[in-house]
Each structure stands twice: as structure tokens, then as C-alpha cells.
Coordinates of C-alpha atoms and ligand atoms in Angstrom, one line a residue:
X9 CA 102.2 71.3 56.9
X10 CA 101.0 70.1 59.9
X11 CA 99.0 72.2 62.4
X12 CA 97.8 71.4 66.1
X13 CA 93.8 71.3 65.6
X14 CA 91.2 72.2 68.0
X15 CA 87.5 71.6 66.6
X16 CA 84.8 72.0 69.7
X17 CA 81.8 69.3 69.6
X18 CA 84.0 67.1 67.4
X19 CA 82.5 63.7 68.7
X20 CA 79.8 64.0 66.3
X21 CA 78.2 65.5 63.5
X22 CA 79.6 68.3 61.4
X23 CA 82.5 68.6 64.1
X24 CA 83.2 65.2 64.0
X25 CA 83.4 65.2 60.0
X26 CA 86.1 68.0 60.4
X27 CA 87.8 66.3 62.7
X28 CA 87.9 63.4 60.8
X29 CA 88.9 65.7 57.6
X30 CA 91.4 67.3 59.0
X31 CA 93.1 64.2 60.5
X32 CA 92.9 62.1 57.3
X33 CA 95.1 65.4 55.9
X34 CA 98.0 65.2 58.7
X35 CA 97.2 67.6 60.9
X36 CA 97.6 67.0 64.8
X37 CA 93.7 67.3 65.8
X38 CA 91.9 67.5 68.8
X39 CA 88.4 67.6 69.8
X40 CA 86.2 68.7 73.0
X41 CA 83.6 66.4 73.5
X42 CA 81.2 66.5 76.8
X43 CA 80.1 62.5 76.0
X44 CA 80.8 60.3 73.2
X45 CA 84.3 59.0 71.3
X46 CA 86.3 61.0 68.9
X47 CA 87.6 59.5 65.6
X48 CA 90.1 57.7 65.4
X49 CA 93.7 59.0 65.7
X50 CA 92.3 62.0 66.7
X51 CA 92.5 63.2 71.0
X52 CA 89.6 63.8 72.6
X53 CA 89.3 66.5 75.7
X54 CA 86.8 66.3 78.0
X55 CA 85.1 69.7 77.7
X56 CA 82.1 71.8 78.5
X57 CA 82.4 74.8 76.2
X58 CA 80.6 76.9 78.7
X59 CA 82.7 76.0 81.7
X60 CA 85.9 78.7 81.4
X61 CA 88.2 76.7 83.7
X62 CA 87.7 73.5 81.5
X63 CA 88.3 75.2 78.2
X64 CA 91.4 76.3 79.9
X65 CA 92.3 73.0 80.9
X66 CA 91.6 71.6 77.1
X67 CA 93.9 74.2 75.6
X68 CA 96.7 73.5 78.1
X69 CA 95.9 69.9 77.3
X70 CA 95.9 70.0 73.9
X71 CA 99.1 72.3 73.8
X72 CA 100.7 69.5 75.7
X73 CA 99.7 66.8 73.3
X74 CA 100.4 68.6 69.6
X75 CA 102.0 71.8 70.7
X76 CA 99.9 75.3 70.7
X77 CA 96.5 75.4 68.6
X78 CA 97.7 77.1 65.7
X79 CA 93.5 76.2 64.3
X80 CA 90.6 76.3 66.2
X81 CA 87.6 75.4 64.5
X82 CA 84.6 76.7 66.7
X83 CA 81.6 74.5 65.7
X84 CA 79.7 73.1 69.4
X85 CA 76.6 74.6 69.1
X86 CA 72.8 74.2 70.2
X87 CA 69.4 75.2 69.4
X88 CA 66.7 75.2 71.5
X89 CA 63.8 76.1 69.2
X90 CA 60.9 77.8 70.1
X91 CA 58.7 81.2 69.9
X92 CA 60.7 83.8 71.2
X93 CA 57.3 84.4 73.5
X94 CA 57.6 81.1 74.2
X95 CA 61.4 80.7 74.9
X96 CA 62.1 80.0 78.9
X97 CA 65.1 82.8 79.4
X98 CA 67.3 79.8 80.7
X99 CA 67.1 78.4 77.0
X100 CA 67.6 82.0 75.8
X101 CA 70.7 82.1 77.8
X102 CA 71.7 78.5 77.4
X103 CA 71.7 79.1 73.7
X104 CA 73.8 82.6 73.9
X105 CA 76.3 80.8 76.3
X106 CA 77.0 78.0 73.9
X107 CA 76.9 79.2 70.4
X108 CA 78.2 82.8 71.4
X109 CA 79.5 84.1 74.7
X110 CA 81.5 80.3 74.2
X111 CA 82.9 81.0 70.9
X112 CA 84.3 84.1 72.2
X113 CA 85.9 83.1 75.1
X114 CA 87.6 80.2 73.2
X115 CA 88.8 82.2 70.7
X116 CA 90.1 85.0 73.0
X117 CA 92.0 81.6 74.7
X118 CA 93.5 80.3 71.3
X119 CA 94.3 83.9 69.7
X120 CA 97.0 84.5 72.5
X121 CA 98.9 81.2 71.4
X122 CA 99.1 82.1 67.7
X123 CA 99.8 86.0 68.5
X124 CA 103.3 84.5 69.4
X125 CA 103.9 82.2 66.6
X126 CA 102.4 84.9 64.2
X127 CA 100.6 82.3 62.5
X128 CA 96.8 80.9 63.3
X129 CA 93.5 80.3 61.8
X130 CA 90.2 80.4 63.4
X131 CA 86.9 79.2 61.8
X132 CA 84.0 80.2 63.2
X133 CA 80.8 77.8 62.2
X134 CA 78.0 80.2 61.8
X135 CA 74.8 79.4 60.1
X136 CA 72.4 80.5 56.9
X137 CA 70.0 81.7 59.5
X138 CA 72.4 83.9 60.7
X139 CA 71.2 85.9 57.2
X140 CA 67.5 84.9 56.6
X141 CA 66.2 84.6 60.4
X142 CA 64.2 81.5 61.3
X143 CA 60.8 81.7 63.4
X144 CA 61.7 79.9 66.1
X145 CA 64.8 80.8 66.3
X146 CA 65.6 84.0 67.8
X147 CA 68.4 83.7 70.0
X148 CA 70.1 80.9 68.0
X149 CA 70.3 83.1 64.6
X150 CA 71.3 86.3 67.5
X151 CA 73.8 84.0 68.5
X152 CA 75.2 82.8 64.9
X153 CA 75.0 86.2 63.5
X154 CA 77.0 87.4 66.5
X155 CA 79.9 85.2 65.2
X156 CA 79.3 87.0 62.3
X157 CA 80.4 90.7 63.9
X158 CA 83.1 88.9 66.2
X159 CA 84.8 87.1 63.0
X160 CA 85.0 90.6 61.3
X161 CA 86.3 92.6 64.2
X162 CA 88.8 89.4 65.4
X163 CA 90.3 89.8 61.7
X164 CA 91.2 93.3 62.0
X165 CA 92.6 92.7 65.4
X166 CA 94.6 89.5 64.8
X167 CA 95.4 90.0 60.8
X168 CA 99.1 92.4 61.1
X169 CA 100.3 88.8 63.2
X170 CA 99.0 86.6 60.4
X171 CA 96.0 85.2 61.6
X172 CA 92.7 85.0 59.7
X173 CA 89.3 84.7 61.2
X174 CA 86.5 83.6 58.4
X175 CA 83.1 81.8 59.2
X176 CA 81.4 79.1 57.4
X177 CA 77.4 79.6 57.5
X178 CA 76.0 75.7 56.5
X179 CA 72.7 75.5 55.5
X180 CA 70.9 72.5 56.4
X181 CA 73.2 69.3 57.1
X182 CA 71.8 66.1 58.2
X183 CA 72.8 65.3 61.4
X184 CA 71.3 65.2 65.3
X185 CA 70.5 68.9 65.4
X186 CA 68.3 68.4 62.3
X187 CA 67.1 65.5 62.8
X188 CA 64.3 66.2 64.8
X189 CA 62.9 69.3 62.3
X190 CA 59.2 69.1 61.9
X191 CA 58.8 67.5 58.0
X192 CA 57.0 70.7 57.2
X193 CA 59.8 72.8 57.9
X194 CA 62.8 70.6 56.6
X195 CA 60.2 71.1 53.3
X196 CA 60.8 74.4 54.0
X197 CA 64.1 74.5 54.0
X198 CA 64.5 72.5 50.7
X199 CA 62.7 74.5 48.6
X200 CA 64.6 77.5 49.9
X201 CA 67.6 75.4 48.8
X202 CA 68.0 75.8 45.0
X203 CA 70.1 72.0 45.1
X204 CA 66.9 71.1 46.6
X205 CA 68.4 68.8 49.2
X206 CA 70.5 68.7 52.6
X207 CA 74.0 68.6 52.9
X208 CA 76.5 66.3 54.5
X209 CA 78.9 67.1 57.0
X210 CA 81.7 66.4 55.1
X211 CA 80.8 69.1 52.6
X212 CA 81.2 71.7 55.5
X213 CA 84.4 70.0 56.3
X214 CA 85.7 70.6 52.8
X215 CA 85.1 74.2 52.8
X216 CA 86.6 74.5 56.3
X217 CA 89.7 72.5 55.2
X218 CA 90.3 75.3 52.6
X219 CA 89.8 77.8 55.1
X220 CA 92.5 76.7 57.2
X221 CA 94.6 75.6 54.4
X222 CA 97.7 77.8 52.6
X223 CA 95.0 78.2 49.7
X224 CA 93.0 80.8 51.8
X225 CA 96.0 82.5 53.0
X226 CA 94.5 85.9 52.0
X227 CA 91.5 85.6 53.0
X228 CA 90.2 87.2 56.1
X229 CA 86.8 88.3 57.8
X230 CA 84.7 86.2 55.0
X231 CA 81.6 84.2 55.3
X232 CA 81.8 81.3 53.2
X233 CA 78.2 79.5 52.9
X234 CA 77.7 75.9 52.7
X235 CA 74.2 75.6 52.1
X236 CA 73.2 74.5 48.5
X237 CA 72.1 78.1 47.7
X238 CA 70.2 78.5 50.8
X239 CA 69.6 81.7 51.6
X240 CA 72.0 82.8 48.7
X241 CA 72.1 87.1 48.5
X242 CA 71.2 88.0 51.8
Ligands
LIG6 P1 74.9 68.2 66.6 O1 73.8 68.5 67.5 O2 75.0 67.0 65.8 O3 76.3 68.4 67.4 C1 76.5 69.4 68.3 C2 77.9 69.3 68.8 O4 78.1 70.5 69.7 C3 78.1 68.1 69.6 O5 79.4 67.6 69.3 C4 78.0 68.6 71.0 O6 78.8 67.8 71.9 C5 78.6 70.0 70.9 N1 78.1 70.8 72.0 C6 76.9 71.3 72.3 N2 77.0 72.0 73.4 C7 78.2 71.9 73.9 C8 78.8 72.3 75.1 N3 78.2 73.1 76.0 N4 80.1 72.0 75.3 C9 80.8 71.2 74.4 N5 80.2 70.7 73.3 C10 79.0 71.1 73.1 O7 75.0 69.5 65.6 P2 75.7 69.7 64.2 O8 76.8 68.9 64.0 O9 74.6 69.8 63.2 O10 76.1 71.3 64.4 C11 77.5 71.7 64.5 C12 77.5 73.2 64.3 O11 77.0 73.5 63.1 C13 76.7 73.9 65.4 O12 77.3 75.1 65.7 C14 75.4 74.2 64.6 O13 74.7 75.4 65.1 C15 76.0 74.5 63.2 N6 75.0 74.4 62.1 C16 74.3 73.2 61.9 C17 73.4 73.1 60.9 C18 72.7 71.8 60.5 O14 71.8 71.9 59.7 N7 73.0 70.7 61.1 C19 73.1 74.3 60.0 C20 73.8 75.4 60.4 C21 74.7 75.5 61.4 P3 78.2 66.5 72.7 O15 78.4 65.4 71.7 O16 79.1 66.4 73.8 O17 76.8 66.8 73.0

């Protein structure tokens, strides 16, 4: 069946992957992007995650375009690594706005929509060092492990209308966030990673294809990794 699609940060990436996924399956998808084009056949909304009266705008748009988002796909996200010591509190915040406070706010937005059609995913894209912490990344894995608590208590809310709530933690996925990784540390990483290599974006969109898909119709409040083994147990 055909769903109306919203992924955040869709222009590129592991967003744009999904989007790309998600549209080659038949669903009506949409993406927020702040520069950049979207895929083809897919709408792109102009859209600053951390600007409430423009994610209200893309909604409305969006609803216009393919009806109500029945799926939101929460995956804009930024990291602005450094020693905590070291972190200026406007990255601190910056980070918390985008990859948290964001998230919420969006998905408060979307749940209203599916409450009346009883119906609605939402797929939060979290991260494996959400689980294993990262120097360097304090507020970003605060931030991602937030998802974590608001995924778990959004499924008890939302779950008696039908809606699920379930977050996909990637481990490392080549693309612009990770490009820039000091070698040492994207060493690191691999050997943390029993596949001993990074992943793609399209092997995050596969698992958040299930997600939203009839497959995973019972499942609710999980945390699906996507990370080679990466931080596996935690
Ligand atoms: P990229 O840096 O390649 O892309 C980030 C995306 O987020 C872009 O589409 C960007 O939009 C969007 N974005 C950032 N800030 C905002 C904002 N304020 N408003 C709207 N859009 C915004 O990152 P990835 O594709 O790698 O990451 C996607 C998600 O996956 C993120 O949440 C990230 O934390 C998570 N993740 C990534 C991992 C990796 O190894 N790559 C590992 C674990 C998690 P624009 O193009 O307009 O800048």
C-alpha cells in the first residue's frame, strides 16, 4: 500500500537513500532539505528542522501534496565533534536542537495526523553511539540516546491507535558526516565492527523499509542496529 512519506535531511546521504528506497517501492515521499535536490520523483520541502514554523509549513505542504504523513522517518542530524571541555555551548545546543529537541517536535507534529487515521509509523534514526558513547561526542550520543527514551515512551502513547515508534541505531555509514573522521578513528571504528567495514546508506534504508512496512506491524519501541556488529550487546 501506498503511504505519504516524510524523511527529514533526505537530499543526501542515509536520508536521501531512504527516500530514494521508499520511492522506488510506491510510496508518496517527501523530503526536507535546507539546500540541495531531492531524488527524483520524490518532493522536496524547504525546511530547517529547527525552525517550528517551517516544519509546520512542510507538514501542511506535504499533506497537501500526498495527503497526511502516515510515516515520518526522522533522520536530519549533525555532529559537531569535540571534547566536551572543549565543546562551545552553541555547538552543544546546536547539536541537541537538531538531533533531539527537532525530532521531538516533528514527531509530536506528525503523531496528531496519524492519531485520526489510526494508522502511522515513525522511525526514529538513532545511532550505535547512542549505546557505546564516543569521546568526542557527548552531546550528539545525549542527543541519539534521547531518541532512544522518546521512541519507547511515544510507543506506549501512540500504540492503542496503531502507530509504532522503533529506532534504527547505524553504525558507521559512509557518507558526508563520516567523511571527515580522523583515519585513526574510522580504524577504530572498524575493528569495533566484527564485518570489519562501513556500511552503505542503502543498508539503513532496507531496515527502515521493513520498519515501516506491514512485516513489522507488531513491532513497537525496538532498536534495530544497522552497524555490522558495532557495538553489538550493549
Ligand atoms: P549527512 O551529514 O550526510 O546528512 C545530514 C542530513 O541532515 C542532511 O540531509 C542535512 O540536510 C540534514 N540536516 C542537518 N541539519 C538539518 C537542519 N537543521 N534542518 C534540516 N535538515 C538538516 O549525514 P548522514 O546521512 O550520515 O546522517 C543521517 C542520520 O544518520 C543523522 O541523524 C546521523 O546522526 C545518523 N547517523 C549517521 C551515521 C554515519 O556513520 N553516517 C552513524 C549513525 C547515525 P542539508 O543537506 O540541508 O544539510
Amino acid at each position: 500500500m501506498s503511504r505519504s512519506v516524510l524523511v527529514t535531511g533526505g537530499a543526501r546521504g542515509i536520508g536521501r537513500a531512504i527516500a530514494e528506497d521508499l520511492a522506488g517501492h510506491g510510496h508518496r515521499v517527501a523530503v526536507t532539505c535546507r539546500q540541495g535536490t531531492p531524488p527524483a520523483g520524490v518532493h522536496g520541502v524547504t525546511c530547517d528542522v529547527t525552525d517550528p514554523a517551517a516544519v509546520e509549513q512542510a507538514l501542511r505542504e506535504v499533506a497537501a501534496i500526498h495527503g497526511e504523513v502516515e510515516v515520518l522517518v526522522a533522520n536530519a542530524g549533525i555532529t559537531r565533534d569535540a571534547l566536551l571541555l572543549a565543546t562551545p555551548d552553541r555547538d552543544v545546543d546546536e547539536v541537541l536542537d537538531t538531533d533531539l529537541r527537532a525530532v521531538i517536535r516533528m514527531a509530536k507534529l506528525a503523531a496528531r495526523a496519524m492519531l485520526g487515521a489510526r494508522w502511522g509509523r515513525l522511525v526514529l534514526i538513532s545511532s550505535a553511539v547512542a549505546f557505546t558513547g564516543s569521546p568526542g561526542q557527548a552531546a550528539y550520543s545525549a542527543a541519539k540516546a534521547g531518541l532512544v527514551g522518546l521512541a519507547r515512551s511515544l510507543a506506549w502513547e501512540l500504540g492503542p491507535r496503531g502507530i509504532t515508534v522503533n529506532v534504527v541505531a547505524p553504525g558507521l555509514i559512509d557518507t558526508d558526516m563520516t567523511r571527515g573522521l580522523r583515519p585513526a578513528r574510522r580504524e577504530e571504528y572498524l575493528a569495533a565492527t566484527p564485518l570489519r567495514r562501513a556500511g552503505r546508506p542503502e543498508e539503513v534504508a532496507a531496515a527502515v523499509r521493513f520498519l515501516v512496512g506491514d512485516d513489522a506491524s507488531f513491532i513497537t519501541g525496538a532498536v534495530l542496529p544497522v552497524g555490522g556488529g558495532l557495538g553489538m550487546g550493549v
